[in-house]
PDB file of C-alpha atoms in Angstrom:
ATOM      1  CA  MET E 107      26.808  -2.797 259.822  1.00  0.00           C
ATOM      2  CA  LYS E 108      25.830  -4.928 257.051  1.00  0.00           C
ATOM      3  CA  LYS E 109      24.317  -1.489 255.211  1.00  0.00           C
ATOM      4  CA  ILE E 110      27.999   0.006 255.172  1.00  0.00           C
ATOM      5  CA  VAL E 111      29.267  -3.613 254.446  1.00  0.00           C
ATOM      6  CA  GLY E 112      27.044  -3.166 251.543  1.00  0.00           C
ATOM      7  CA  VAL E 113      28.133  -0.177 250.267  1.00  0.00           C
ATOM      8  CA  LEU E 114      31.586  -0.638 250.642  1.00  0.00           C
ATOM      9  CA  ALA E 115      31.490  -3.393 248.690  1.00  0.00           C
ATOM     10  CA  ILE E 116      29.922  -1.996 245.465  1.00  0.00           C
ATOM     11  CA  PHE E 117      31.437   1.245 245.638  1.00  0.00           C
ATOM     12  CA  ILE E 118      34.708  -1.191 245.660  1.00  0.00           C
ATOM     13  CA  LEU E 119      33.548  -2.946 242.459  1.00  0.00           C
ATOM     14  CA  THR E 120      32.471   0.364 240.436  1.00  0.00           C
ATOM     15  CA  THR E 121      35.958   1.603 241.297  1.00  0.00           C
ATOM     16  CA  VAL E 122      37.770  -1.907 239.899  1.00  0.00           C
ATOM     17  CA  ALA E 123      35.322  -1.587 237.260  1.00  0.00           C
ATOM     18  CA  VAL E 124      36.324   1.924 235.967  1.00  0.00           C
ATOM     19  CA  GLN E 125      39.394   1.590 236.236  1.00  0.00           C
ATOM     20  CA  ALA E 126      39.466  -0.582 233.280  1.00  0.00           C
ATOM     21  CA  GLN E 127      43.222  -2.540 233.150  1.00  0.00           C
ATOM     22  CA  SER E 128      44.831  -2.469 230.029  1.00  0.00           C
ATOM     23  CA  ILE E 129      45.764  -5.687 229.224  1.00  0.00           C
ATOM     24  CA  SER E 130      48.441  -5.787 225.903  1.00  0.00           C
ATOM     25  CA  LYS E 131      47.169  -7.864 222.430  1.00  0.00           C
ATOM     26  CA  ASN E 132      51.046  -9.822 223.123  1.00  0.00           C
ATOM     27  CA  ALA E 133      53.564 -10.068 225.780  1.00  0.00           C
ATOM     28  CA  LEU E 134      56.608 -12.069 224.818  1.00  0.00           C
ATOM     29  CA  GLY E 135      59.264 -12.740 227.041  1.00  0.00           C
ATOM     30  CA  LEU E 136      60.837 -14.939 230.275  1.00  0.00           C
ATOM     31  CA  ARG E 137      60.007 -16.475 233.463  1.00  0.00           C
ATOM     32  CA  LEU E 138      62.638 -16.979 235.287  1.00  0.00           C
ATOM     33  CA  GLY E 139      62.151 -19.757 238.364  1.00  0.00           C
ATOM     34  CA  ASP E 140      62.648 -23.193 239.696  1.00  0.00           C
ATOM     35  CA  ASN E 141      60.623 -26.001 239.363  1.00  0.00           C
ATOM     36  CA  ASP E 142      62.379 -29.385 240.026  1.00  0.00           C
ATOM     37  CA  GLY E 143      65.166 -27.550 237.849  1.00  0.00           C
ATOM     38  CA  PHE E 144      63.000 -25.704 235.168  1.00  0.00           C
ATOM     39  CA  GLY E 145      64.932 -22.863 235.783  1.00  0.00           C
ATOM     40  CA  GLY E 146      63.993 -21.061 232.585  1.00  0.00           C
ATOM     41  CA  GLU E 147      60.981 -20.358 230.112  1.00  0.00           C
ATOM     42  CA  VAL E 148      59.989 -19.029 227.307  1.00  0.00           C
ATOM     43  CA  SER E 149      56.331 -17.087 228.081  1.00  0.00           C
ATOM     44  CA  TYR E 150      53.497 -16.050 225.758  1.00  0.00           C
ATOM     45  CA  GLN E 151      50.159 -13.879 226.538  1.00  0.00           C
ATOM     46  CA  HIS E 152      48.011 -13.319 224.497  1.00  0.00           C
ATOM     47  CA  TYR E 153      44.606 -10.917 225.315  1.00  0.00           C
ATOM     48  CA  LEU E 154      40.977 -12.663 225.144  1.00  0.00           C
ATOM     49  CA  LYS E 155      38.558 -10.028 225.971  1.00  0.00           C
ATOM     50  CA  GLU E 156      38.629  -7.239 228.692  1.00  0.00           C
ATOM     51  CA  ASN E 157      40.865  -8.496 231.459  1.00  0.00           C
ATOM     52  CA  ASN E 158      41.585 -12.195 229.881  1.00  0.00           C
ATOM     53  CA  ARG E 159      44.219 -13.872 228.322  1.00  0.00           C
ATOM     54  CA  LEU E 160      46.257 -16.900 227.610  1.00  0.00           C
ATOM     55  CA  GLU E 161      49.680 -17.717 228.643  1.00  0.00           C
ATOM     56  CA  PHE E 162      51.926 -20.697 227.045  1.00  0.00           C
ATOM     57  CA  ASP E 163      55.681 -20.909 228.527  1.00  0.00           C
ATOM     58  CA  LEU E 164      57.890 -23.249 226.887  1.00  0.00           C
ATOM     59  CA  GLY E 165      60.471 -24.835 229.726  1.00  0.00           C
ATOM     60  CA  TRP E 166      63.400 -27.035 229.600  1.00  0.00           C
ATOM     61  CA  ARG E 167      66.011 -28.567 231.751  1.00  0.00           C
ATOM     62  CA  ALA E 168      69.799 -30.044 231.551  1.00  0.00           C
ATOM     63  CA  SER E 169      70.419 -30.666 235.185  1.00  0.00           C
ATOM     64  CA  ASN E 170      71.116 -33.308 237.424  1.00  0.00           C
ATOM     65  CA  ASN E 171      71.134 -35.931 234.794  1.00  0.00           C
ATOM     66  CA  VAL E 172      67.669 -35.629 233.475  1.00  0.00           C
ATOM     67  CA  ASP E 173      67.255 -33.934 229.918  1.00  0.00           C
ATOM     68  CA  ALA E 174      63.577 -32.582 230.237  1.00  0.00           C
ATOM     69  CA  PHE E 175      60.859 -30.317 228.388  1.00  0.00           C
ATOM     70  CA  LYS E 176      57.531 -28.962 229.464  1.00  0.00           C
ATOM     71  CA  LEU E 177      54.849 -26.843 227.664  1.00  0.00           C
ATOM     72  CA  VAL E 178      51.970 -25.693 230.515  1.00  0.00           C
ATOM     73  CA  GLY E 179      48.949 -23.230 228.779  1.00  0.00           C
ATOM     74  CA  LEU E 180      47.354 -20.696 231.994  1.00  0.00           C
ATOM     75  CA  TYR E 181      43.854 -18.560 231.559  1.00  0.00           C
ATOM     76  CA  GLN E 182      44.547 -15.632 233.250  1.00  0.00           C
ATOM     77  CA  TRP E 183      41.636 -13.427 235.042  1.00  0.00           C
ATOM     78  CA  GLY E 184      43.454  -9.981 235.144  1.00  0.00           C
ATOM     79  CA  MET E 185      42.711  -7.562 237.955  1.00  0.00           C
ATOM     80  CA  PRO E 186      44.042  -3.758 238.175  1.00  0.00           C
ATOM     81  CA  ILE E 187      45.076  -2.571 242.390  1.00  0.00           C
ATOM     82  CA  ASP E 188      46.601   0.782 241.545  1.00  0.00           C
ATOM     83  CA  GLY E 189      49.295   2.333 239.279  1.00  0.00           C
ATOM     84  CA  GLY E 190      50.435   0.348 236.562  1.00  0.00           C
ATOM     85  CA  PHE E 191      50.085  -2.522 239.023  1.00  0.00           C
ATOM     86  CA  ASN E 192      47.717  -5.706 238.760  1.00  0.00           C
ATOM     87  CA  TRP E 193      47.485  -8.981 240.205  1.00  0.00           C
ATOM     88  CA  PHE E 194      46.069 -11.816 238.601  1.00  0.00           C
ATOM     89  CA  VAL E 195      44.693 -15.307 238.836  1.00  0.00           C
ATOM     90  CA  GLY E 196      44.938 -18.463 236.362  1.00  0.00           C
ATOM     91  CA  ALA E 197      44.638 -22.221 235.912  1.00  0.00           C
ATOM     92  CA  GLY E 198      45.731 -24.673 232.716  1.00  0.00           C
ATOM     93  CA  GLY E 199      47.738 -27.634 232.509  1.00  0.00           C
ATOM     94  CA  GLY E 200      50.762 -28.409 230.542  1.00  0.00           C
ATOM     95  CA  ILE E 201      52.441 -32.099 229.485  1.00  0.00           C
ATOM     96  CA  GLY E 202      56.372 -32.513 228.770  1.00  0.00           C
ATOM     97  CA  SER E 203      58.674 -35.135 228.164  1.00  0.00           C
ATOM     98  CA  PHE E 204      61.975 -36.511 230.112  1.00  0.00           C
ATOM     99  CA  ASP E 205      64.766 -38.489 229.674  1.00  0.00           C
ATOM    100  CA  ALA E 206      66.931 -39.535 233.170  1.00  0.00           C
ATOM    101  CA  GLY E 207      69.203 -41.898 230.999  1.00  0.00           C
ATOM    102  CA  ASN E 208      69.240 -45.715 231.826  1.00  0.00           C
ATOM    103  CA  ASN E 209      66.128 -46.201 229.782  1.00  0.00           C
ATOM    104  CA  ASN E 210      63.732 -43.741 232.421  1.00  0.00           C
ATOM    105  CA  ASP E 211      62.062 -41.840 230.074  1.00  0.00           C
ATOM    106  CA  GLY E 212      58.997 -40.609 229.075  1.00  0.00           C
ATOM    107  CA  ILE E 213      56.142 -38.138 229.116  1.00  0.00           C
ATOM    108  CA  PHE E 214      54.080 -36.481 231.878  1.00  0.00           C
ATOM    109  CA  ALA E 215      51.292 -33.910 232.388  1.00  0.00           C
ATOM    110  CA  LEU E 216      50.479 -31.724 234.627  1.00  0.00           C
ATOM    111  CA  VAL E 217      47.426 -29.214 236.150  1.00  0.00           C
ATOM    112  CA  ALA E 218      48.907 -25.616 237.309  1.00  0.00           C
ATOM    113  CA  GLY E 219      47.431 -23.393 239.304  1.00  0.00           C
ATOM    114  CA  ASP E 220      48.104 -19.573 239.498  1.00  0.00           C
ATOM    115  CA  ILE E 221      48.628 -16.497 241.298  1.00  0.00           C
ATOM    116  CA  GLY E 222      50.625 -13.243 241.087  1.00  0.00           C
ATOM    117  CA  ILE E 223      51.624  -9.911 240.431  1.00  0.00           C
ATOM    118  CA  GLU E 224      52.930  -7.867 237.800  1.00  0.00           C
ATOM    119  CA  TYR E 225      53.577  -4.042 237.202  1.00  0.00           C
ATOM    120  CA  ASN E 226      53.348  -2.358 233.818  1.00  0.00           C
ATOM    121  CA  PHE E 227      55.614   0.295 233.084  1.00  0.00           C
ATOM    122  CA  ASP E 228      55.027   3.349 231.277  1.00  0.00           C
ATOM    123  CA  PHE E 229      57.212   1.743 228.177  1.00  0.00           C
ATOM    124  CA  PRO E 230      56.431  -1.791 226.912  1.00  0.00           C
ATOM    125  CA  LEU E 231      57.630  -3.514 229.333  1.00  0.00           C
ATOM    126  CA  ILE E 232      55.900  -5.990 232.272  1.00  0.00           C
ATOM    127  CA  LEU E 233      57.681  -7.239 235.299  1.00  0.00           C
ATOM    128  CA  SER E 234      56.124 -10.456 237.229  1.00  0.00           C
ATOM    129  CA  LEU E 235      56.351 -11.934 240.635  1.00  0.00           C
ATOM    130  CA  ASP E 236      53.524 -15.668 240.442  1.00  0.00           C
ATOM    131  CA  VAL E 237      53.645 -18.794 242.238  1.00  0.00           C
ATOM    132  CA  ARG E 238      52.537 -21.512 240.316  1.00  0.00           C
ATOM    133  CA  PRO E 239      51.572 -25.693 242.147  1.00  0.00           C
ATOM    134  CA  GLU E 240      51.602 -27.879 239.338  1.00  0.00           C
ATOM    135  CA  LEU E 241      50.554 -31.512 240.165  1.00  0.00           C
ATOM    136  CA  GLY E 242      52.402 -34.065 237.977  1.00  0.00           C
ATOM    137  CA  PHE E 243      50.829 -37.382 236.588  1.00  0.00           C
ATOM    138  CA  ASN E 244      53.745 -39.455 235.412  1.00  0.00           C
ATOM    139  CA  ASP E 245      55.405 -42.554 238.220  1.00  0.00           C
ATOM    140  CA  SER E 246      58.395 -41.926 237.262  1.00  0.00           C
ATOM    141  CA  TYR E 247      59.308 -38.812 237.104  1.00  0.00           C
ATOM    142  CA  SER E 248      56.487 -35.896 237.993  1.00  0.00           C
ATOM    143  CA  ASP E 249      53.759 -37.601 240.550  1.00  0.00           C
ATOM    144  CA  ASP E 250      53.648 -34.390 243.150  1.00  0.00           C
ATOM    145  CA  LEU E 251      53.072 -30.943 244.292  1.00  0.00           C
ATOM    146  CA  ASP E 252      55.870 -28.907 242.473  1.00  0.00           C
ATOM    147  CA  LEU E 253      55.670 -25.183 243.817  1.00  0.00           C
ATOM    148  CA  ASP E 254      56.539 -23.102 240.870  1.00  0.00           C
ATOM    149  CA  ILE E 255      57.724 -19.781 241.730  1.00  0.00           C
ATOM    150  CA  ALA E 256      59.118 -17.389 239.283  1.00  0.00           C
ATOM    151  CA  LEU E 257      59.931 -13.776 237.927  1.00  0.00           C
ATOM    152  CA  GLY E 258      58.429 -13.015 234.901  1.00  0.00           C
ATOM    153  CA  ILE E 259      60.102 -10.790 232.156  1.00  0.00           C
ATOM    154  CA  ARG E 260      58.402  -9.922 229.221  1.00  0.00           C
ATOM    155  CA  TYR E 261      57.910  -7.096 226.149  1.00  0.00           C
ATOM    156  CA  GLN E 262      54.733  -5.911 224.823  1.00  0.00           C
ATOM    157  CA  PHE E 263      53.369  -5.851 221.560  1.00  0.00           C
TER     158      PHE E 263
END
């Protein structure tokens, strides 16, 4: 049984290596979700090597008496599934600023993880769905674990 599992694992890893994912050099678009009011983010992805890329997202908020922005950077690893589908995982961090009125303003930092699935169309468009847990560091605004679920729409170039 161990030999069968070993041979199967080698076969799967070889198949994944042969189906090298085609990550575009750059992708720019929107990441639409909801994380404590951060509903929209401008998103940029940059190819590094093989199946690795950087993602930068700039989000803003102007609701619930709070004006805020955050910038998040993630290092991601992409792995092909089948056809145009890929899944990815990543980790990174970010910073932000908020103004909640009544002299309650400041900056915050966060660490983040990321896991998701994406589809690369035959034309230069990527659709993705991902989950990003974020742990914030600021007693006044963001000092807990937030779960950010979002749909990404990006143009590849």
